[in-house]
PDB file of C-alpha atoms and ligand atoms in Angstrom:
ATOM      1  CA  UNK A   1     -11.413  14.404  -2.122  1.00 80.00           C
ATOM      2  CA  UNK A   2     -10.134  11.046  -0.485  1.00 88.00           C
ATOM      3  CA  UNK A   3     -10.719  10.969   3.519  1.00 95.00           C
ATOM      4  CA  UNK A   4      -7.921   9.666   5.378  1.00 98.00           C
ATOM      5  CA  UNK A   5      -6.701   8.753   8.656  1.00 98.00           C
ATOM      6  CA  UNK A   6      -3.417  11.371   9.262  1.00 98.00           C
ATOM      7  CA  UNK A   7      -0.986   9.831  11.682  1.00 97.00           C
ATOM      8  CA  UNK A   8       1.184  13.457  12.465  1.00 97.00           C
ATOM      9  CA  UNK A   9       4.822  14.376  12.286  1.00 95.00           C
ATOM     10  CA  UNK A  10       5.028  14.614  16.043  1.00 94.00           C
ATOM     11  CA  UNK A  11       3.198  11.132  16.002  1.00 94.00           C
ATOM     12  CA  UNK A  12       5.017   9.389  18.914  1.00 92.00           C
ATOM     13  CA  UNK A  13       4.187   6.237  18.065  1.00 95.00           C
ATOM     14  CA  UNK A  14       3.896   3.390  20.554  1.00 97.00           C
ATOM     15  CA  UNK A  15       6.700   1.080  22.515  1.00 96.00           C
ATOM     16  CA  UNK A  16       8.204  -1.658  20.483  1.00 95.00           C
ATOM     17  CA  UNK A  17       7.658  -4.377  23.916  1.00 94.00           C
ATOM     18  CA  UNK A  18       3.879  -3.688  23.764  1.00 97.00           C
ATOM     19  CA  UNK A  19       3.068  -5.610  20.504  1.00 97.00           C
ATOM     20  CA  UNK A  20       4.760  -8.609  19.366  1.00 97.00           C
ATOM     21  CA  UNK A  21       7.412  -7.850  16.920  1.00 97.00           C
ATOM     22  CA  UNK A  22      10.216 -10.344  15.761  1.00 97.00           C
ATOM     23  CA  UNK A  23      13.225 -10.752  17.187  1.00 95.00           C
ATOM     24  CA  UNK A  24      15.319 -10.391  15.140  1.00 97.00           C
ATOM     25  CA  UNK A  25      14.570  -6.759  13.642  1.00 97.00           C
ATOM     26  CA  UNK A  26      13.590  -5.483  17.961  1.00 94.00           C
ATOM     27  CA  UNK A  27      17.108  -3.569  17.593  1.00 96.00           C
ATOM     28  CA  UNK A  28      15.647  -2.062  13.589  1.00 97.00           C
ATOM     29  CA  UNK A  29      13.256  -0.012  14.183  1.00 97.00           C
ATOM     30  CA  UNK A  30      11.845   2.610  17.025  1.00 91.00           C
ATOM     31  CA  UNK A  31       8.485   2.592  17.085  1.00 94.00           C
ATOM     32  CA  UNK A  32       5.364   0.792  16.180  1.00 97.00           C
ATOM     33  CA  UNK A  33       3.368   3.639  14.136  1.00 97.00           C
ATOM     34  CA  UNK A  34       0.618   1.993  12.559  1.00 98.00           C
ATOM     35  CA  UNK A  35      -0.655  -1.158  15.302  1.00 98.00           C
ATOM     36  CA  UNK A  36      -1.853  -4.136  12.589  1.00 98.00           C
ATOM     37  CA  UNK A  37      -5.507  -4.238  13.910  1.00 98.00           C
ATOM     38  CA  UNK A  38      -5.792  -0.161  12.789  1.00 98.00           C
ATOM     39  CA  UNK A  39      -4.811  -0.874   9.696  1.00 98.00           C
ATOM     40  CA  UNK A  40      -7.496  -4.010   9.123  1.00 98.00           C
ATOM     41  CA  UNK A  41      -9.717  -1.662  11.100  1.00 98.00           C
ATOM     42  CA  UNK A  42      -9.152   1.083   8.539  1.00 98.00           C
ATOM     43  CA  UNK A  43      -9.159  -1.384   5.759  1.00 98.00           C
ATOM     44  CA  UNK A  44     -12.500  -2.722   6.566  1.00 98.00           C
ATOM     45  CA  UNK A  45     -13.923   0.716   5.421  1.00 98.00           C
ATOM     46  CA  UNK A  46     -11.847   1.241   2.721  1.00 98.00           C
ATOM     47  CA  UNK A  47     -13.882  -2.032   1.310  1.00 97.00           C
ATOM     48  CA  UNK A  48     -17.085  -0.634   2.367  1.00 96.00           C
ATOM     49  CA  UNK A  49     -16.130   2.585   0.163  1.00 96.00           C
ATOM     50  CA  UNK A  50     -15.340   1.292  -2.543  1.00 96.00           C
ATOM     51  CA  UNK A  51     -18.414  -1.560  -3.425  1.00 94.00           C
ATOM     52  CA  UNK A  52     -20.581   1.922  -2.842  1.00 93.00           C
ATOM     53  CA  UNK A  53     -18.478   3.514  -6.185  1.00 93.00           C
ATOM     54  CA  UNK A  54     -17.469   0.371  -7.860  1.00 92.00           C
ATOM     55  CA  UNK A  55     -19.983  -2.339  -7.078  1.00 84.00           C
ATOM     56  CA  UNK A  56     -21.898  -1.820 -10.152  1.00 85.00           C
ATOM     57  CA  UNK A  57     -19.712  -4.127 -12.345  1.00 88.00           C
ATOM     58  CA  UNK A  58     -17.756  -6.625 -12.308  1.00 90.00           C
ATOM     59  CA  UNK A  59     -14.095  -5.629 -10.815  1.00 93.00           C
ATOM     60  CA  UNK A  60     -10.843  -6.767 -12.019  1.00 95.00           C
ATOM     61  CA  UNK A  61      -8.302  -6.039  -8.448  1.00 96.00           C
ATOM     62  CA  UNK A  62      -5.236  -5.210  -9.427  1.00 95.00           C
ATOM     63  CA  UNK A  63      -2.536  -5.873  -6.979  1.00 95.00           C
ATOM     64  CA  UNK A  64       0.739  -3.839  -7.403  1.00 93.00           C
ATOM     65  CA  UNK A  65       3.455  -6.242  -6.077  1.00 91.00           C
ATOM     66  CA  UNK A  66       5.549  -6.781  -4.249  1.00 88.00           C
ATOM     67  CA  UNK A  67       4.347  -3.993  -1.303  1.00 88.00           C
ATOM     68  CA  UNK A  68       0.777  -4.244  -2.195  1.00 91.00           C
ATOM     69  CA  UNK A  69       0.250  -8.200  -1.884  1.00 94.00           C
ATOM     70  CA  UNK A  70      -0.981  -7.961   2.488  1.00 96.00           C
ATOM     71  CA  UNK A  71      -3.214  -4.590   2.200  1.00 98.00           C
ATOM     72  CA  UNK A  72      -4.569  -6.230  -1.425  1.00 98.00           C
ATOM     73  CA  UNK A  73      -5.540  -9.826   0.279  1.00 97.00           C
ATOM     74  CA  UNK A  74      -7.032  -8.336   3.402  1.00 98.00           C
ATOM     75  CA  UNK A  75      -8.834  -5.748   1.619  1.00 98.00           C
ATOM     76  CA  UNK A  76     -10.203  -8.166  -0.784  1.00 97.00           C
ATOM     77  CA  UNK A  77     -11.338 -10.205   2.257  1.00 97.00           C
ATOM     78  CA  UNK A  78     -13.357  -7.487   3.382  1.00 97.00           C
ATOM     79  CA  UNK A  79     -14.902  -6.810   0.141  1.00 96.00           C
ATOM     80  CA  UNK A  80     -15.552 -10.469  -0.425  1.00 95.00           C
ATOM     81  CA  UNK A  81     -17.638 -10.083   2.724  1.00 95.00           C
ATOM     82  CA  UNK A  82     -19.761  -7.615   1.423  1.00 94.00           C
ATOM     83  CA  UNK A  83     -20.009  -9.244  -1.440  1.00 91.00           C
ATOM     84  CA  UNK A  84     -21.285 -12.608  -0.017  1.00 91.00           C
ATOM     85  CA  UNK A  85     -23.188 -10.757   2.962  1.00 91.00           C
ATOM     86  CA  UNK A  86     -25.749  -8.742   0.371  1.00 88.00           C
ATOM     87  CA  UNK A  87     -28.439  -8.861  -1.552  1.00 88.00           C
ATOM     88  CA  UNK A  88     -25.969  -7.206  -4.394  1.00 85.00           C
ATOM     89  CA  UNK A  89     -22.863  -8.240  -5.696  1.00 88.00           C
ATOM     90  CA  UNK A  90     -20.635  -8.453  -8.613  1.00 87.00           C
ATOM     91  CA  UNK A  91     -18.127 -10.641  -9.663  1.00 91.00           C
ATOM     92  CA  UNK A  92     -14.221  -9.728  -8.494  1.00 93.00           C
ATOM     93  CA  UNK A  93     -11.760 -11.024 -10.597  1.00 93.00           C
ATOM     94  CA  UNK A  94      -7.527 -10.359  -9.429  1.00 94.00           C
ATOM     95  CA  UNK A  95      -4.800  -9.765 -11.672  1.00 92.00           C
ATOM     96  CA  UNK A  96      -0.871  -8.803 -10.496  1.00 92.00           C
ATOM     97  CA  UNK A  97       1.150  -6.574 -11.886  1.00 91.00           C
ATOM     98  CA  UNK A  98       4.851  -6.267 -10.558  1.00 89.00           C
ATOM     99  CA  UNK A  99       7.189  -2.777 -10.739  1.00 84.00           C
ATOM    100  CA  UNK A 100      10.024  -1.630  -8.971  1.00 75.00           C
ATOM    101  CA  UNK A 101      11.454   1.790  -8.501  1.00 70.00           C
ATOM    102  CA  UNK A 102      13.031   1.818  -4.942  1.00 65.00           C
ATOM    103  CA  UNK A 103      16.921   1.133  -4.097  1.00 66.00           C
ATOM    104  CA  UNK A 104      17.587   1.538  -0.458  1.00 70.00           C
ATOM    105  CA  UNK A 105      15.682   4.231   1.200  1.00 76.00           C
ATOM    106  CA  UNK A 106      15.479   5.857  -2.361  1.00 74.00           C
ATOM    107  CA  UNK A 107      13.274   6.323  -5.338  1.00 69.00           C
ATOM    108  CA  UNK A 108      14.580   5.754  -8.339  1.00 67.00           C
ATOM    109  CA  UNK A 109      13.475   7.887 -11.456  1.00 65.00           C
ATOM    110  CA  UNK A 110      13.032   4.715 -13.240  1.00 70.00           C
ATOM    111  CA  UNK A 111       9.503   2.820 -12.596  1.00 72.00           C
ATOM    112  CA  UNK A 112      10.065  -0.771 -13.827  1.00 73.00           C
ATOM    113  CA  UNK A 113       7.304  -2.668 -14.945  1.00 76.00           C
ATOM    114  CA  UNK A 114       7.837  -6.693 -14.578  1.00 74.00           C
ATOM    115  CA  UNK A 115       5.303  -9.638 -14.920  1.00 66.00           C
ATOM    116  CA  UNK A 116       1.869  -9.408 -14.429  1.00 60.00           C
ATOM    117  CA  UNK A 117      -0.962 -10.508 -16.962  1.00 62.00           C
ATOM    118  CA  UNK A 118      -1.827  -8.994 -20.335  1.00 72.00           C
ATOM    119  CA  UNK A 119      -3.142  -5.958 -19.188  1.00 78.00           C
ATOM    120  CA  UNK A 120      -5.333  -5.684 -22.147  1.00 80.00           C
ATOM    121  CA  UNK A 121      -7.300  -8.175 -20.345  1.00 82.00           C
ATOM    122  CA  UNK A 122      -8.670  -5.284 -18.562  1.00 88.00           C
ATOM    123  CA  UNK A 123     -10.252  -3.497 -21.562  1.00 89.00           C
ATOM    124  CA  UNK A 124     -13.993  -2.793 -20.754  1.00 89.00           C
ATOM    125  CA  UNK A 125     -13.281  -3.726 -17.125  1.00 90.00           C
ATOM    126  CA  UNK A 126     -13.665  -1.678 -13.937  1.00 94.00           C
ATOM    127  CA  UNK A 127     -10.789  -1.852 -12.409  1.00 96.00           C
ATOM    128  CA  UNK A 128      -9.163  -1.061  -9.161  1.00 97.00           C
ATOM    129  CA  UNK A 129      -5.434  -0.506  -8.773  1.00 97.00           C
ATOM    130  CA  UNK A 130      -4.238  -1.595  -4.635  1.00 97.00           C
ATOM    131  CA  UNK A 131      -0.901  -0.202  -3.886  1.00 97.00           C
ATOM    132  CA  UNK A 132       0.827   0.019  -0.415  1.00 97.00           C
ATOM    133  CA  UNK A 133       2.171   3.920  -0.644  1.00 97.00           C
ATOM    134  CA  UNK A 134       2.583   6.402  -2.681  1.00 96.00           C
ATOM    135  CA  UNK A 135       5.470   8.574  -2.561  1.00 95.00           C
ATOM    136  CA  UNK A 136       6.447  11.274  -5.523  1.00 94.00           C
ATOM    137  CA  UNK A 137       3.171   9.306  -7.419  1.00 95.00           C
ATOM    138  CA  UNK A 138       5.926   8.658 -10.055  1.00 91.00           C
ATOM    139  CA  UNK A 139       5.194   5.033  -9.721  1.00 91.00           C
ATOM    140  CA  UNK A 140       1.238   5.210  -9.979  1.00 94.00           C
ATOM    141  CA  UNK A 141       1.357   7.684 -12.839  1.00 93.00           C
ATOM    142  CA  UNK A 142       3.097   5.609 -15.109  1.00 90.00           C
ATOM    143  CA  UNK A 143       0.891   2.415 -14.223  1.00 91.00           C
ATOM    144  CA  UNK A 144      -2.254   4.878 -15.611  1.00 94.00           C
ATOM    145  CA  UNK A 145      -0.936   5.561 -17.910  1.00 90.00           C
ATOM    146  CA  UNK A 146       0.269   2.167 -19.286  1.00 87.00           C
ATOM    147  CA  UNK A 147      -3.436   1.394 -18.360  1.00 90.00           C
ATOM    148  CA  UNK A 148      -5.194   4.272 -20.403  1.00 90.00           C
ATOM    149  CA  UNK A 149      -4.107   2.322 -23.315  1.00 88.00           C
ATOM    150  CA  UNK A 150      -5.601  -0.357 -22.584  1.00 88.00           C
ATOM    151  CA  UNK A 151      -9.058   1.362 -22.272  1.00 92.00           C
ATOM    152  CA  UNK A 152     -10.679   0.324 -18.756  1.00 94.00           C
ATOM    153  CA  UNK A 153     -14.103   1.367 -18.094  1.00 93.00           C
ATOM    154  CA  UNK A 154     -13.059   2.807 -15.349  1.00 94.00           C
ATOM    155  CA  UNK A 155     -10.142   2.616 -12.764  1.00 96.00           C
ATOM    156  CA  UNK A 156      -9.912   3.818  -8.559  1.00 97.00           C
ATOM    157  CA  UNK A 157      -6.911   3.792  -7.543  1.00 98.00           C
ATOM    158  CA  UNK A 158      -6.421   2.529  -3.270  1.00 98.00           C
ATOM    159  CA  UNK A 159      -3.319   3.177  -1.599  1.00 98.00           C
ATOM    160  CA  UNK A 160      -3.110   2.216   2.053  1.00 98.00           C
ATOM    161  CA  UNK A 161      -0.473   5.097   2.481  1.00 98.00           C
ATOM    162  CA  UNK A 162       0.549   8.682   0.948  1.00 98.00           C
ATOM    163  CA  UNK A 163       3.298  10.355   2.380  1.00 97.00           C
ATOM    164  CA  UNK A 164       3.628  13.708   3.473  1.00 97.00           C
ATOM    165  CA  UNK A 165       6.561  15.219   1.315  1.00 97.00           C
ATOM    166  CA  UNK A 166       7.710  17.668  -0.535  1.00 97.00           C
ATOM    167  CA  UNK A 167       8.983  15.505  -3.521  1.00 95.00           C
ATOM    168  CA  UNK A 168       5.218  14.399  -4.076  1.00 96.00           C
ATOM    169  CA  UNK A 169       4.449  15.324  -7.521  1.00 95.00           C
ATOM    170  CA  UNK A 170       0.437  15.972  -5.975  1.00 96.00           C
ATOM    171  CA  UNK A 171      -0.793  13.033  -7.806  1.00 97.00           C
ATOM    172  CA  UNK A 172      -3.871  11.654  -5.410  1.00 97.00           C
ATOM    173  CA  UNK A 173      -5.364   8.291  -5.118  1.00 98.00           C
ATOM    174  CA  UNK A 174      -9.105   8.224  -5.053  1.00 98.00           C
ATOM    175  CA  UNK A 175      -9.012   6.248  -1.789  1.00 98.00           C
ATOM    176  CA  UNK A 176      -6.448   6.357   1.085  1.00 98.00           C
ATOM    177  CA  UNK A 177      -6.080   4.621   3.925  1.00 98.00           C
ATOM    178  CA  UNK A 178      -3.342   6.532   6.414  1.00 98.00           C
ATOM    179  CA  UNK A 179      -1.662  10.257   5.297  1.00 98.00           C
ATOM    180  CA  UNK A 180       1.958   9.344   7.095  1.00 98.00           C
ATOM    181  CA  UNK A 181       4.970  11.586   7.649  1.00 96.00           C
ATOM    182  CA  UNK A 182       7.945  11.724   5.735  1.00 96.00           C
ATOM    183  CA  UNK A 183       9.855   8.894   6.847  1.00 94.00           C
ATOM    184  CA  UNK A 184      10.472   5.547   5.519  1.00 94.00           C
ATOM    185  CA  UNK A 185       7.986   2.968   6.767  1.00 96.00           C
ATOM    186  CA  UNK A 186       8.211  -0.811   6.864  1.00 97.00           C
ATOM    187  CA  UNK A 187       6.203  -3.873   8.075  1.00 97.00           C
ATOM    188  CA  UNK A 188       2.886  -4.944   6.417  1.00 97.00           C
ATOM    189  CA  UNK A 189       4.566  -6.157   3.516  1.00 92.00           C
ATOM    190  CA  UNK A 190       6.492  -2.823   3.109  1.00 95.00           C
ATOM    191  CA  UNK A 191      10.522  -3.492   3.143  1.00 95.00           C
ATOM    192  CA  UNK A 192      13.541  -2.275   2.732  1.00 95.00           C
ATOM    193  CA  UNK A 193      15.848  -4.050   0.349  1.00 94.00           C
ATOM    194  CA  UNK A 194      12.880  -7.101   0.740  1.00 93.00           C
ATOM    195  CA  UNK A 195      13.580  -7.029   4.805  1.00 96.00           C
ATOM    196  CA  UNK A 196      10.845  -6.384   6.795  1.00 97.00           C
ATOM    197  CA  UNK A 197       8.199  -7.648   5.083  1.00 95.00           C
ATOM    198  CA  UNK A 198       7.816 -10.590   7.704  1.00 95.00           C
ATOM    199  CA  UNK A 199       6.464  -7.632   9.926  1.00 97.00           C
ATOM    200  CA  UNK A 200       3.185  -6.935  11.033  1.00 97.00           C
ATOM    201  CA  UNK A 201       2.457  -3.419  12.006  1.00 98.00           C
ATOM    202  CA  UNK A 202       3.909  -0.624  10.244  1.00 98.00           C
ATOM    203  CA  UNK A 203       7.445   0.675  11.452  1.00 97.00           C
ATOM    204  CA  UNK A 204       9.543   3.412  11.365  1.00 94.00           C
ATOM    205  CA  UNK A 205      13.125   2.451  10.434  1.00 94.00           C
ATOM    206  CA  UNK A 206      15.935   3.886  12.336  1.00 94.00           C
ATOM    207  CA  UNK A 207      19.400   4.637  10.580  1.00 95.00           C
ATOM    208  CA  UNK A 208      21.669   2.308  11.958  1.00 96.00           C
ATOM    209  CA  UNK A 209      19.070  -0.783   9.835  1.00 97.00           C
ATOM    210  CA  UNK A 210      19.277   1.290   6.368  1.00 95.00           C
ATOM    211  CA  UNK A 211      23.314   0.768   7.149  1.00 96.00           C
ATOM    212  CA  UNK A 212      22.581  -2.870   7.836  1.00 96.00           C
ATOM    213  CA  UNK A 213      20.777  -3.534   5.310  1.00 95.00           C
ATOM    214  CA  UNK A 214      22.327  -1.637   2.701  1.00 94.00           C
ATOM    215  CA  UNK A 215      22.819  -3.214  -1.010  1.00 91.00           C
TER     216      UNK A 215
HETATM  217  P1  LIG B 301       6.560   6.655  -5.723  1.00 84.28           P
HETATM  218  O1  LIG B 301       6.704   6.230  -7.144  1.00 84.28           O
HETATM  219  O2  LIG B 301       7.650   7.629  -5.307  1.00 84.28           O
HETATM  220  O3  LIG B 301       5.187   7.183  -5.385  1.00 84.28           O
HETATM  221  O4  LIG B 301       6.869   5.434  -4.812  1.00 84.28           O
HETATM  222  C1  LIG B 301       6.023   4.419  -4.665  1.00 84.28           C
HETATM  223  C2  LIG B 301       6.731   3.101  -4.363  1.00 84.28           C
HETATM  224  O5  LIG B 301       7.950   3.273  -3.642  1.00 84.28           O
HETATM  225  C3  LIG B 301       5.847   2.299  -3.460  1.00 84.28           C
HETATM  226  O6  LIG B 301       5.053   1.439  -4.222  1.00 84.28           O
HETATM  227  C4  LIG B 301       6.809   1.559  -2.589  1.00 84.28           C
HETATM  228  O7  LIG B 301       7.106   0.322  -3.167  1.00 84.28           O
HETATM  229  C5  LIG B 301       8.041   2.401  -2.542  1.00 84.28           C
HETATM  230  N1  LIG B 301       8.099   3.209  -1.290  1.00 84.28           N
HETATM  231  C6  LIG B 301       7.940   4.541  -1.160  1.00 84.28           C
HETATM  232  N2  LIG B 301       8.074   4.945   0.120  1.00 84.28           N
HETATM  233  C7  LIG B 301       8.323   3.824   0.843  1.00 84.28           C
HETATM  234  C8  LIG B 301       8.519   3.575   2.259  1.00 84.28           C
HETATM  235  O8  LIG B 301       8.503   4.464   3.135  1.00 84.28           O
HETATM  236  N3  LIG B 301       8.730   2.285   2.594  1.00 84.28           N
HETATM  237  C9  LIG B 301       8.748   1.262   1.686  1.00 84.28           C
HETATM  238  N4  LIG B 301       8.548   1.447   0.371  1.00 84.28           N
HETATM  239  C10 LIG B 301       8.334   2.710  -0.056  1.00 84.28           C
HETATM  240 MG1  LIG B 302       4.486  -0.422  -3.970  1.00 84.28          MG
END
């Protein structure tokens, strides 16, 4: 099973006026729960985890957009350090894929698939799947399966976050960066009707922003 870093429900998180967080979303959100350096910290071995399982062949990164696209360049920094810092390395190769399944603070029983590549570019490939969080796992089911058909060599699947709820369907990733509570989280390229994206650390929203930012 997947180690992870568990931030808990008490978590208290820390004052907004101790990191630098724009101006105009100060009055947004409560608390800074996830600082930007621990999550590069955290990423940093997330890389080192995965070239120990995967660095056998070449891997084909694919980013799951439009959440994924910060944790997905920063961890592929780190593994393009390993990569260029060792005696072995294979070659990494990205593709994008985009889907959408969130209105509001809400999931959606629909998972839309838009854009991306031909997956069956990834036949024969090892391939690793880099999502932001996973939720019910609705989301990341139905990209495996779309993928099965395809028939990788093997995929990994790396979320940077799993929540903590009851309305997970159980579903796993095989690597995980922070188990968070059951709350809905922005910053790091995670948003909230696209707001908050422009954010650095990871936030908890309060309710007064999912009125303001309603669609
Ligand atoms: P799932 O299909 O329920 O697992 O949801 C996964 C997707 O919902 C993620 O890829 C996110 O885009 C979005 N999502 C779920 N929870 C949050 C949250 O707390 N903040 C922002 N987006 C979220
Ligand atoms: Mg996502």
């Amino acid at each position: 099973m997947a180690s992870y870093l568990q931030i808990a429900d008490d978590e208290k998180g820390h004052e907004l006026d101790l990191f630098c967080v724009p101006r105009h979303y100060e009055s947004d959100l409560d608390k800074v729960i996830i600082p930007h350096g621990l999550i590069m910290d955290r990423t940093e071995r997330l890389a080192r985890d995965i070239i120990r399982d995967m660095g056998g062949h070449h891997i084909v990164a694919l980013c799951v957009l439009k959440g994924g696209y910060k944790f997905f360049a920063d961890l592929l920094d780190y593994i393009k350090a390993l990569n260029q810092n060792s005696d072995k390395s294979v070659p990494l190769t990205v593709d994008f894929i985009r889907v959408k399944s969130y209105c509001n603070d809400k999931s959606t029983n629909s998972v839309k698939v838009i854009g991306g590549d031909e997956l069956s570019n990834l036949s024969g490939k090892n391939v690793l799947i880099v999502e932001d969080i996973v939720e019910t796992g609705r989301t990341m089911q139905t990209l495996l399966s779309l993928l099965s058909e395809c028939n990788p060599k093997m995929v990994k699947v790396v979320s940077l976050l799993v929540k903590r709820t009851p309305r997970s369907s159980g579903y796993r990733p095989d690597y995980i960066g922070f188990e968070v509570p059951d709350a809905f989280l922005v910053g790091y390229a995670l948003d909230y009707n696209e707001y908050f994206r422009d954010l650095s650390h990871i936030c908890i929203l309060n309710d007064q922003a999912k009125e303001k930012y309603k669609v």
